[in-house]
Structures are given as structure tokens and as C-alpha cells.
């Protein structure tokens, strides 16, 4: 497992738009050996990224991922306060650009904390925000981000599916990243046993939490 920083693409793709700096290339150069990615994280997402040194191990882990044997926990900050402390979004999503076919997409959410900022919003004197734990049960393109948009609880810092007004508020307060972090992975090791790994929050995400006195 590696702790991917926010803002770095995992590998080259159609979304790279001329970029030439990728995490996979950095690791291959640093380690001097091939690596095989088991899954992906968006450029703006930080945290746990699973990889393998052997093709067979990557295949076994990929099979476990497809079979629902891998647990993935993310932390996110969204606009508004979701009404329920725990809820599930079951909303089909397409595969992204050039892939219009919709497929089942399910994400479980848990509201961990709520807070307000003294910034007027929608006729109210304050703006409300929530810290969520997100557990995607499927692996669709930008699934958590798009499910939060579907709920109108947009992810803070998301420039594609978020709310620009709230993104600007956080930028003015010194938070300049998308607030989605892959905090935890638990998976069956190809050689036996179960492994659990965690990635700490970076300084920017902690700064956002400090605005509300949250301690995730």
C-alpha cells in the first residue's frame, strides 16, 4: 500500500491532459522494479492505494476486489447536513466519458460530525457542512463524488461535481484540495490472512477539520 498525495495522477490516461508526472512511474523508478495497480484513485483524492509487485498477486487482489472481499473506507466533507446518521445510496452511474451505459452503483454513508461556518448561504446566516465516512460497494467512475452530487450534498473542493460557491468559501479559508481521503483498506492477502492498512489525513484535510473542531 502507498499513501497517495492529493493532486497526483495514478497513471497516464485520457484525463491526463498533457501531464507527464504519475505516481506509478515514480514508484517504478524509485523501486527499480515493475508494479501492478490493483485499483485507482482520482487525481484529487488522497490516501490508501493498493498495488502489487507480482502480476499473480495483483490478479488475486483484483479478484478479491471484484468479489466484494475488499473493504474501502473514505472520509469526505460535504455541504449540508444529511438527515440520517447512516444511509445508503443505490443510484446507477455510467462509466464516465465515452461509456454511457449505466451500471448499478451503491455507496454506504455514515455521518460522523456536523458543523457550521459564519458564511451566509441560501438565505441562512450560516453554511452547514458534514464529515462523512463513505464505503463504496461498487467501483464506478467517481462514484462517491457523483452520489453526493445526486443527494445535493456536494463534496467540498470537487471542481467537476461540486458546488463552486462552497468550494470558494473553503479556498478563502486556506483549504485548496478536494476533501475526499481513502482512509482505510482491508483485504485478504494472497499468501493468507487478512490485512488492514490506514493512511493519515494530510495537513490540508486536517485544516478543514480544525475549522469545525472535528477529530476524525
Backbone as numpy.savetxt, mean C-alpha at the origin, in Angstrom:
# Nx Ny Nz CAx CAy CAz Cx Cy Cz
12.93 -10.59 2.36 12.08 -9.41 2.36 12.97 -8.16 2.36
12.57 -7.16 1.60 13.23 -5.86 1.65 12.18 -4.81 2.01
12.65 -3.72 2.63 11.78 -2.61 3.01 11.88 -1.56 1.91
10.91 -1.56 1.02 10.95 -0.65 -0.13 10.62 0.78 0.29
11.43 1.75 -0.09 11.09 3.14 0.21 10.00 3.67 -0.72
9.23 4.62 -0.23 8.23 5.27 -1.07 8.93 6.05 -2.18
8.33 6.05 -3.36 8.85 6.84 -4.47 9.78 6.10 -5.41
10.09 4.84 -5.10 10.99 4.05 -5.95 10.20 2.94 -6.63
10.30 2.85 -7.96 9.62 1.79 -8.68 10.32 0.46 -8.45
9.52 -0.61 -8.41 10.08 -1.94 -8.18 10.84 -2.44 -9.40
10.27 -2.26 -10.58 10.89 -2.76 -11.81 10.40 -1.93 -12.99
11.01 -2.10 -14.13 10.63 -1.37 -15.33 9.26 -1.85 -15.82
8.44 -0.91 -16.28 7.12 -1.24 -16.81 6.63 -0.08 -17.66
5.43 -0.22 -18.21 4.85 0.85 -19.01 4.60 2.11 -18.18
4.52 1.95 -16.85 4.28 3.10 -15.98 5.56 3.85 -15.63
6.71 3.35 -16.09 7.99 3.94 -15.70 8.20 5.33 -16.29
7.68 5.56 -17.50 7.74 6.88 -18.13 9.16 7.44 -18.19
10.07 6.63 -18.70 11.43 7.10 -18.90 12.35 6.97 -17.71
11.86 6.49 -16.59 12.73 6.32 -15.42 13.72 5.18 -15.66
14.87 5.27 -15.00 15.87 4.22 -15.16 16.41 3.73 -13.82
15.75 4.08 -12.73 16.17 3.65 -11.39 15.09 2.74 -10.81
15.43 1.48 -10.61 14.45 0.50 -10.14 15.04 -0.32 -8.99
14.20 -0.65 -8.03 14.65 -1.41 -6.87 15.26 -2.75 -7.26
14.62 -3.45 -8.19 15.13 -4.76 -8.60 16.54 -4.66 -9.15
16.81 -3.64 -9.97 18.15 -3.46 -10.53 19.17 -3.12 -9.44
18.76 -2.28 -8.49 19.66 -1.94 -7.38 20.07 -3.19 -6.61
19.08 -4.04 -6.33 19.36 -5.24 -5.54 20.26 -6.21 -6.29
20.00 -6.39 -7.59 20.84 -7.30 -8.38 22.30 -6.82 -8.39
22.47 -5.50 -8.53 23.83 -4.95 -8.55 24.48 -5.06 -7.17
23.72 -4.76 -6.13 24.27 -4.79 -4.78 24.62 -6.21 -4.33
23.75 -7.17 -4.67 23.94 -8.54 -4.20 24.78 -9.39 -5.15
24.86 -8.95 -6.41 25.65 -9.68 -7.38 25.08 -11.03 -7.75
23.76 -11.13 -7.73 23.11 -12.40 -8.08 21.70 -12.12 -8.56
21.08 -13.07 -9.25 19.71 -12.86 -9.71 18.74 -12.79 -8.52
17.67 -12.04 -8.70 16.57 -12.04 -7.73 15.26 -12.22 -8.50
14.27 -12.77 -7.82 12.97 -13.02 -8.43 11.90 -12.39 -7.54
11.13 -11.48 -8.11 10.07 -10.80 -7.37 8.88 -11.72 -7.21
8.34 -11.78 -6.00 7.17 -12.61 -5.73 5.89 -11.81 -5.92
5.93 -10.52 -5.63 4.77 -9.64 -5.82 5.29 -8.23 -6.08
4.40 -7.27 -6.16 4.78 -5.90 -6.51 4.21 -4.93 -5.48
4.81 -3.74 -5.41 4.25 -2.61 -4.69 4.26 -1.41 -5.62
3.25 -0.55 -5.52 3.23 0.67 -6.30 4.44 1.54 -5.96
4.81 2.39 -6.90 5.94 3.31 -6.69 5.80 4.09 -5.37
4.61 4.61 -5.10 4.42 5.49 -3.95 4.19 4.75 -2.64
4.08 3.43 -2.70 3.86 2.62 -1.50 5.19 2.17 -0.93
5.29 2.17 0.39 6.51 1.70 1.06 6.24 0.37 1.77
7.33 -0.26 2.23 7.18 -1.41 3.11 7.61 -2.74 2.55
7.01 -3.80 3.11 7.44 -5.18 2.87 7.28 -5.60 1.42
8.39 -6.00 0.81 8.38 -6.54 -0.55 9.09 -7.88 -0.52
8.40 -8.91 -0.99 8.92 -10.28 -0.90 9.63 -10.66 -2.20
10.82 -11.22 -2.07 11.58 -11.69 -3.23 12.30 -12.98 -2.87
12.84 -13.63 -3.88 13.57 -14.89 -3.68 14.83 -14.89 -4.52
15.80 -15.70 -4.12 17.04 -15.84 -4.88 16.98 -16.98 -5.88
16.04 -17.89 -5.70 15.91 -19.04 -6.59 14.55 -19.03 -7.28
14.53 -19.40 -8.54 13.28 -19.40 -9.31 12.25 -20.35 -8.68
12.72 -21.49 -8.19 11.80 -22.47 -7.61 11.14 -21.91 -6.35
11.91 -21.22 -5.52 11.36 -20.63 -4.30 10.36 -19.54 -4.65
10.68 -18.73 -5.65 9.75 -17.68 -6.08 8.45 -18.29 -6.58
8.55 -19.40 -7.31 7.36 -20.08 -7.80 6.50 -20.61 -6.67
7.14 -21.19 -5.65 6.40 -21.72 -4.51 5.71 -20.60 -3.74
6.41 -19.48 -3.56 5.82 -18.35 -2.85 4.70 -17.72 -3.67
4.88 -17.64 -4.98 3.82 -17.11 -5.84 2.58 -17.97 -5.79
2.77 -19.28 -5.75 1.64 -20.20 -5.63 0.92 -20.01 -4.30
1.69 -19.81 -3.22 1.09 -19.56 -1.91 0.31 -18.26 -1.91
0.85 -17.26 -2.61 0.17 -15.97 -2.70 -1.16 -16.12 -3.43
-1.16 -16.81 -4.56 -2.38 -17.02 -5.33 -3.39 -17.87 -4.56
-2.89 -18.75 -3.69 -3.76 -19.63 -2.92 -4.27 -19.03 -1.63
-3.97 -17.76 -1.39 -4.47 -17.10 -0.18 -3.73 -17.46 1.08
-2.52 -18.02 0.95 -1.74 -18.42 2.12 -0.83 -17.31 2.64
-0.78 -16.20 1.93 0.07 -15.07 2.33 -0.81 -13.98 2.92
-0.50 -13.56 4.15 -1.23 -12.47 4.79 -0.49 -11.17 4.54
-1.24 -10.15 4.10 -0.65 -8.84 3.82 -1.42 -7.77 4.58
-0.72 -7.04 5.43 -1.33 -5.95 6.19 -0.70 -4.62 5.77
-1.55 -3.67 5.45 -1.11 -2.32 5.09 -1.67 -1.32 6.09
-0.97 -0.22 6.28 -1.49 0.93 7.02 -1.76 2.04 6.01
-2.89 2.74 6.22 -3.28 3.80 5.30 -3.94 4.93 6.09
-3.81 6.14 5.58 -4.53 7.29 6.12 -5.50 7.77 5.06
-6.76 7.87 5.42 -7.80 8.27 4.47 -8.54 9.50 4.97
-9.24 10.15 4.06 -10.09 11.28 4.44 -11.39 10.73 5.02
-11.94 11.44 6.00 -13.21 11.04 6.60 -13.05 9.94 7.63
-14.15 9.69 8.32 -14.20 8.63 9.33 -15.13 7.53 8.85
-14.63 6.38 8.46 -15.52 5.26 8.10 -16.48 4.96 9.25
-17.73 4.69 8.92 -18.76 4.53 9.94 -18.54 3.30 10.81
-18.01 2.23 10.23 -17.84 0.98 10.96 -16.38 0.77 11.34
-16.18 0.15 12.51 -14.81 -0.11 12.98 -14.12 -1.17 12.12
-14.89 -2.10 11.58 -14.35 -3.13 10.70 -15.34 -3.35 9.57
-14.85 -3.42 8.34 -15.74 -3.56 7.19 -14.97 -4.17 6.03
-15.71 -4.68 5.08 -15.13 -5.33 3.91 -15.68 -4.69 2.64
-14.81 -4.41 1.70 -15.22 -3.91 0.38 -15.09 -5.05 -0.62
-16.20 -5.39 -1.24 -16.24 -6.42 -2.29 -16.71 -5.72 -3.55
-15.77 -5.24 -4.34 -16.08 -4.40 -5.51 -15.12 -4.76 -6.63
-15.67 -5.28 -7.73 -14.84 -5.72 -8.86 -14.01 -4.57 -9.43
-12.80 -4.90 -9.89 -11.91 -3.91 -10.47 -11.31 -4.43 -11.77
-11.04 -3.50 -12.69 -10.35 -3.92 -13.91 -8.86 -4.06 -13.62
-8.11 -4.48 -14.62 -6.69 -4.76 -14.42 -5.78 -3.58 -14.67
-6.34 -2.39 -14.81 -5.53 -1.22 -15.06 -5.49 -0.87 -16.54
-4.60 0.04 -16.95 -4.54 0.49 -18.34 -4.39 -0.67 -19.32
-5.30 -0.71 -20.31 -5.25 -1.74 -21.33 -5.82 -3.08 -20.91
-6.36 -3.16 -19.71 -6.93 -4.42 -19.20 -8.34 -4.14 -18.65
-9.32 -3.97 -19.54 -10.66 -3.52 -19.12 -11.50 -4.58 -18.41
-11.13 -5.84 -18.52 -11.96 -6.88 -17.91 -11.93 -6.77 -16.39
-13.13 -6.74 -15.80 -13.22 -6.64 -14.34 -13.16 -8.01 -13.70
-12.50 -8.06 -12.54 -12.38 -9.30 -11.78 -12.72 -9.03 -10.32
-13.09 -10.08 -9.58 -13.42 -9.88 -8.16 -12.26 -9.25 -7.40
-12.59 -8.34 -6.50 -11.59 -7.67 -5.67 -12.19 -7.45 -4.28
-11.50 -7.95 -3.27 -12.01 -7.88 -1.90 -10.91 -7.35 -0.98
-11.25 -6.36 -0.17 -10.33 -5.81 0.82 -11.03 -5.69 2.16
-10.37 -6.16 3.20 -10.87 -5.98 4.57 -10.20 -4.76 5.18
-10.99 -3.98 5.90 -10.47 -2.77 6.54 -10.79 -2.78 8.03
-9.90 -2.19 8.80 -10.13 -1.97 10.23 -9.77 -0.53 10.56
-10.68 0.18 11.18 -10.41 1.57 11.58 -9.64 1.56 12.89
-8.39 2.01 12.85 -7.53 1.96 14.03 -7.60 3.22 14.87
-7.77 4.37 14.23 -7.80 5.65 14.95 -8.43 6.71 14.07
-8.91 7.77 14.70 -9.48 8.90 13.96 -8.89 10.19 14.51
-8.97 11.24 13.70 -8.46 12.53 14.14 -8.99 13.64 13.26
-8.75 14.87 13.69 -9.21 16.05 12.95 -8.08 17.06 12.84
-8.13 17.84 11.78 -7.24 18.97 11.60 -8.08 20.24 11.52
-7.57 21.36 12.04 -8.34 22.61 12.03 -8.33 23.27 10.66
-8.78 22.52 9.67 -8.83 23.00 8.29 -10.27 22.86 7.80
-10.95 23.97 7.45 -12.34 23.86 7.01 -12.49 22.95 5.80
-13.59 22.18 5.79 -13.82 21.25 4.69 -15.31 20.98 4.56
-15.83 21.15 3.34 -17.22 20.82 3.02 -18.20 21.44 4.00
-17.97 22.70 4.37 -18.89 23.39 5.26 -18.65 23.15 6.74
-17.67 22.33 7.07 -17.34 22.06 8.46 -16.07 22.81 8.86
-15.90 23.05 10.15 -14.76 23.81 10.62 -13.47 23.00 10.64
-13.60 21.68 10.61 -12.42 20.82 10.65 -12.47 19.79 9.52
-11.34 19.14 9.30 -11.27 18.03 8.34 -10.96 16.75 9.11
-11.69 15.69 8.78 -11.56 14.43 9.50 -10.71 13.43 8.71
-9.93 12.64 9.46 -9.08 11.63 8.84 -9.06 10.38 9.71
-8.71 9.25 9.11 -8.67 7.98 9.84 -7.44 7.18 9.45
-6.93 6.45 10.42 -5.86 5.48 10.20 -6.49 4.11 10.06
-6.18 3.42 8.98 -6.79 2.13 8.67 -5.74 1.03 8.56
-6.15 -0.17 8.95 -5.41 -1.37 8.56 -6.15 -1.98 7.38
-5.43 -2.30 6.33 -6.04 -2.82 5.10 -5.45 -4.20 4.81
-6.34 -5.14 4.51 -5.91 -6.51 4.23 -6.53 -6.97 2.91
-5.81 -6.76 1.81 -6.35 -7.19 0.51 -6.41 -8.71 0.42
-7.56 -9.21 0.00 -7.75 -10.65 -0.15 -7.51 -11.10 -1.59
-7.42 -10.13 -2.48 -7.09 -10.36 -3.89 -5.99 -9.38 -4.27
-5.45 -9.50 -5.47 -4.30 -8.68 -5.84 -4.51 -7.87 -7.10
-5.55 -7.06 -7.12 -5.83 -6.25 -8.31 -4.98 -4.98 -8.36
-4.93 -4.38 -9.53 -4.16 -3.17 -9.77 -4.62 -2.04 -8.84
-3.70 -1.53 -8.01 -3.98 -0.44 -7.08 -5.25 -0.69 -6.26
-5.41 -1.90 -5.80 -6.68 -2.32 -5.20 -7.09 -1.48 -3.99
-6.21 -1.31 -3.02 -6.57 -0.55 -1.82 -6.91 0.88 -2.19
-6.12 1.49 -3.01 -6.34 2.88 -3.41 -7.69 3.05 -4.09
-8.03 2.13 -4.96 -9.28 2.24 -5.73 -10.49 1.87 -4.88
-10.32 0.95 -3.95 -11.43 0.63 -3.05 -11.73 1.79 -2.12
-10.69 2.49 -1.65 -10.94 3.67 -0.82 -11.61 4.78 -1.62
-11.22 4.94 -2.86 -11.91 5.91 -3.71 -13.37 5.53 -3.88
-13.64 4.24 -4.07 -15.01 3.75 -4.21 -15.86 4.12 -2.99
-15.24 4.16 -1.82 -15.95 4.51 -0.58 -16.02 6.01 -0.35
-15.34 6.80 -1.18 -15.17 8.24 -0.97 -14.38 8.53 0.30
-13.56 7.59 0.73 -12.59 7.79 1.81 -11.20 7.75 1.17
-10.93 8.76 0.35 -9.75 8.75 -0.50 -8.46 8.66 0.32
-7.50 7.93 -0.23 -6.18 7.78 0.38 -5.42 9.10 0.29
-4.84 9.52 1.41 -4.11 10.78 1.43 -2.79 10.63 0.66
-2.52 11.61 -0.19 -1.30 11.62 -0.99 -1.41 10.89 -2.31
-2.56 10.28 -2.58 -2.76 9.55 -3.83 -3.11 10.55 -4.92
-2.19 10.77 -5.85 -2.41 11.77 -6.89 -3.22 11.23 -8.07
-3.48 9.92 -8.10 -4.27 9.33 -9.18 -5.71 9.06 -8.79
-5.93 8.61 -7.56 -7.27 8.21 -7.12 -7.71 8.96 -5.87
-6.93 9.94 -5.43 -7.23 10.63 -4.18 -7.97 11.94 -4.38
-7.97 12.76 -3.34 -8.65 14.06 -3.33 -7.57 15.14 -3.24
-7.44 15.93 -4.30 -6.37 16.91 -4.37 -6.38 17.92 -3.25
-7.56 18.32 -2.79 -7.65 19.32 -1.72 -7.02 18.79 -0.43
-7.34 17.56 -0.09 -6.77 16.98 1.14 -5.28 16.68 0.97
-4.88 16.29 -0.23 -3.45 16.08 -0.48 -2.67 17.38 -0.27
-3.23 18.49 -0.72 -2.56 19.78 -0.55 -2.45 20.15 0.92
-3.48 19.84 1.70 -3.44 20.12 3.13 -2.25 19.43 3.78
-2.05 18.17 3.46 -0.94 17.43 4.06 0.41 17.93 3.55
0.48 18.32 2.29 1.74 18.87 1.78 2.10 20.16 2.52
1.09 21.00 2.80 1.35 22.24 3.53 1.85 21.95 4.94
1.49 20.78 5.47 1.92 20.39 6.81 3.22 19.58 6.78
3.83 19.48 5.60 5.13 18.84 5.50 5.12 17.36 5.19
3.95 16.82 4.80 3.85 15.40 4.46 3.73 15.29 2.94
4.74 14.73 2.30 4.83 14.78 0.84 4.81 13.39 0.19
4.22 12.41 0.83 4.17 11.07 0.25 2.75 10.53 0.36
2.48 9.50 -0.44 1.22 8.78 -0.33 1.25 7.92 0.93
0.19 7.99 1.71 0.19 7.35 3.03 -0.38 5.94 2.96
0.38 5.07 2.29 0.07 3.65 2.21 1.38 2.89 2.44
1.36 2.01 3.45 2.59 1.32 3.86 2.30 -0.16 4.08
3.08 -1.01 3.41 2.95 -2.46 3.58 3.67 -2.85 4.87
2.91 -2.93 5.95 3.50 -3.08 7.28 3.94 -4.50 7.59
3.17 -5.50 7.11 3.41 -6.87 7.57 3.15 -7.88 6.45
3.98 -8.91 6.41 3.77 -10.08 5.55 3.94 -11.34 6.39
3.06 -12.31 6.20 3.22 -13.62 6.82 3.00 -14.66 5.73
3.93 -15.62 5.62 3.87 -16.54 4.49 4.54 -17.87 4.85
4.17 -18.94 4.14 4.83 -20.23 4.36 6.19 -20.24 3.67
7.24 -20.57 4.42 8.58 -20.65 3.82 8.67 -21.90 2.95
9.28 -21.80 1.78 9.39 -22.98 0.89 10.06 -24.18 1.56
10.92 -23.93 2.56 11.61 -25.03 3.24 10.87 -25.51 4.49
9.68 -24.96 4.73 8.90 -25.37 5.89 8.77 -24.26 6.92
7.71 -24.33 7.72 7.48 -23.31 8.73 6.81 -22.08 8.15
6.46 -21.16 9.03 5.80 -19.93 8.62 6.63 -18.74 9.07
6.74 -17.76 8.21 7.58 -16.59 8.46 6.70 -15.35 8.55
6.99 -14.48 9.51 6.30 -13.19 9.61 7.35 -12.09 9.64
7.17 -11.07 8.80 8.11 -9.95 8.74 7.32 -8.65 8.80
7.97 -7.62 9.33 7.36 -6.29 9.43 8.34 -5.23 8.96
7.80 -4.12 8.48 8.61 -2.98 8.06 8.16 -1.76 8.84
9.09 -1.02 9.46 8.71 0.17 10.23 8.26 1.31 9.33
7.49 2.21 9.90 7.07 3.40 9.17 8.26 4.33 8.95
8.27 5.02 7.82 9.33 5.99 7.58 8.99 7.31 8.26
9.93 8.26 8.19 9.77 9.53 8.91 8.56 10.31 8.43
8.27 10.29 7.14 7.13 11.04 6.61 5.80 10.46 7.10
5.67 9.15 7.11 4.42 8.54 7.59 4.26 8.80 9.08
5.36 8.72 9.83 5.28 9.00 11.27 4.92 10.47 11.52
5.41 11.34 10.67 5.06 12.76 10.81 3.56 12.96 10.65
2.97 12.26 9.68 1.52 12.33 9.49 0.79 11.82 10.72
1.24 10.71 11.27 0.60 10.16 12.48 0.74 11.11 13.66
1.88 11.77 13.76 2.11 12.69 14.87 1.16 13.88 14.84
0.66 14.24 13.67 -0.30 15.33 13.57 -1.54 15.06 14.40
-1.85 13.77 14.60 -3.06 13.37 15.31 -2.77 12.68 16.64
-1.49 12.51 16.97 -1.14 11.79 18.18 -1.35 10.29 18.07
-1.30 9.77 16.85 -1.48 8.32 16.65 -0.16 7.60 16.89
-0.24 6.39 17.43 0.93 5.54 17.63 0.66 4.16 17.05
0.75 4.02 15.73 0.43 2.72 15.10 1.45 1.65 15.45
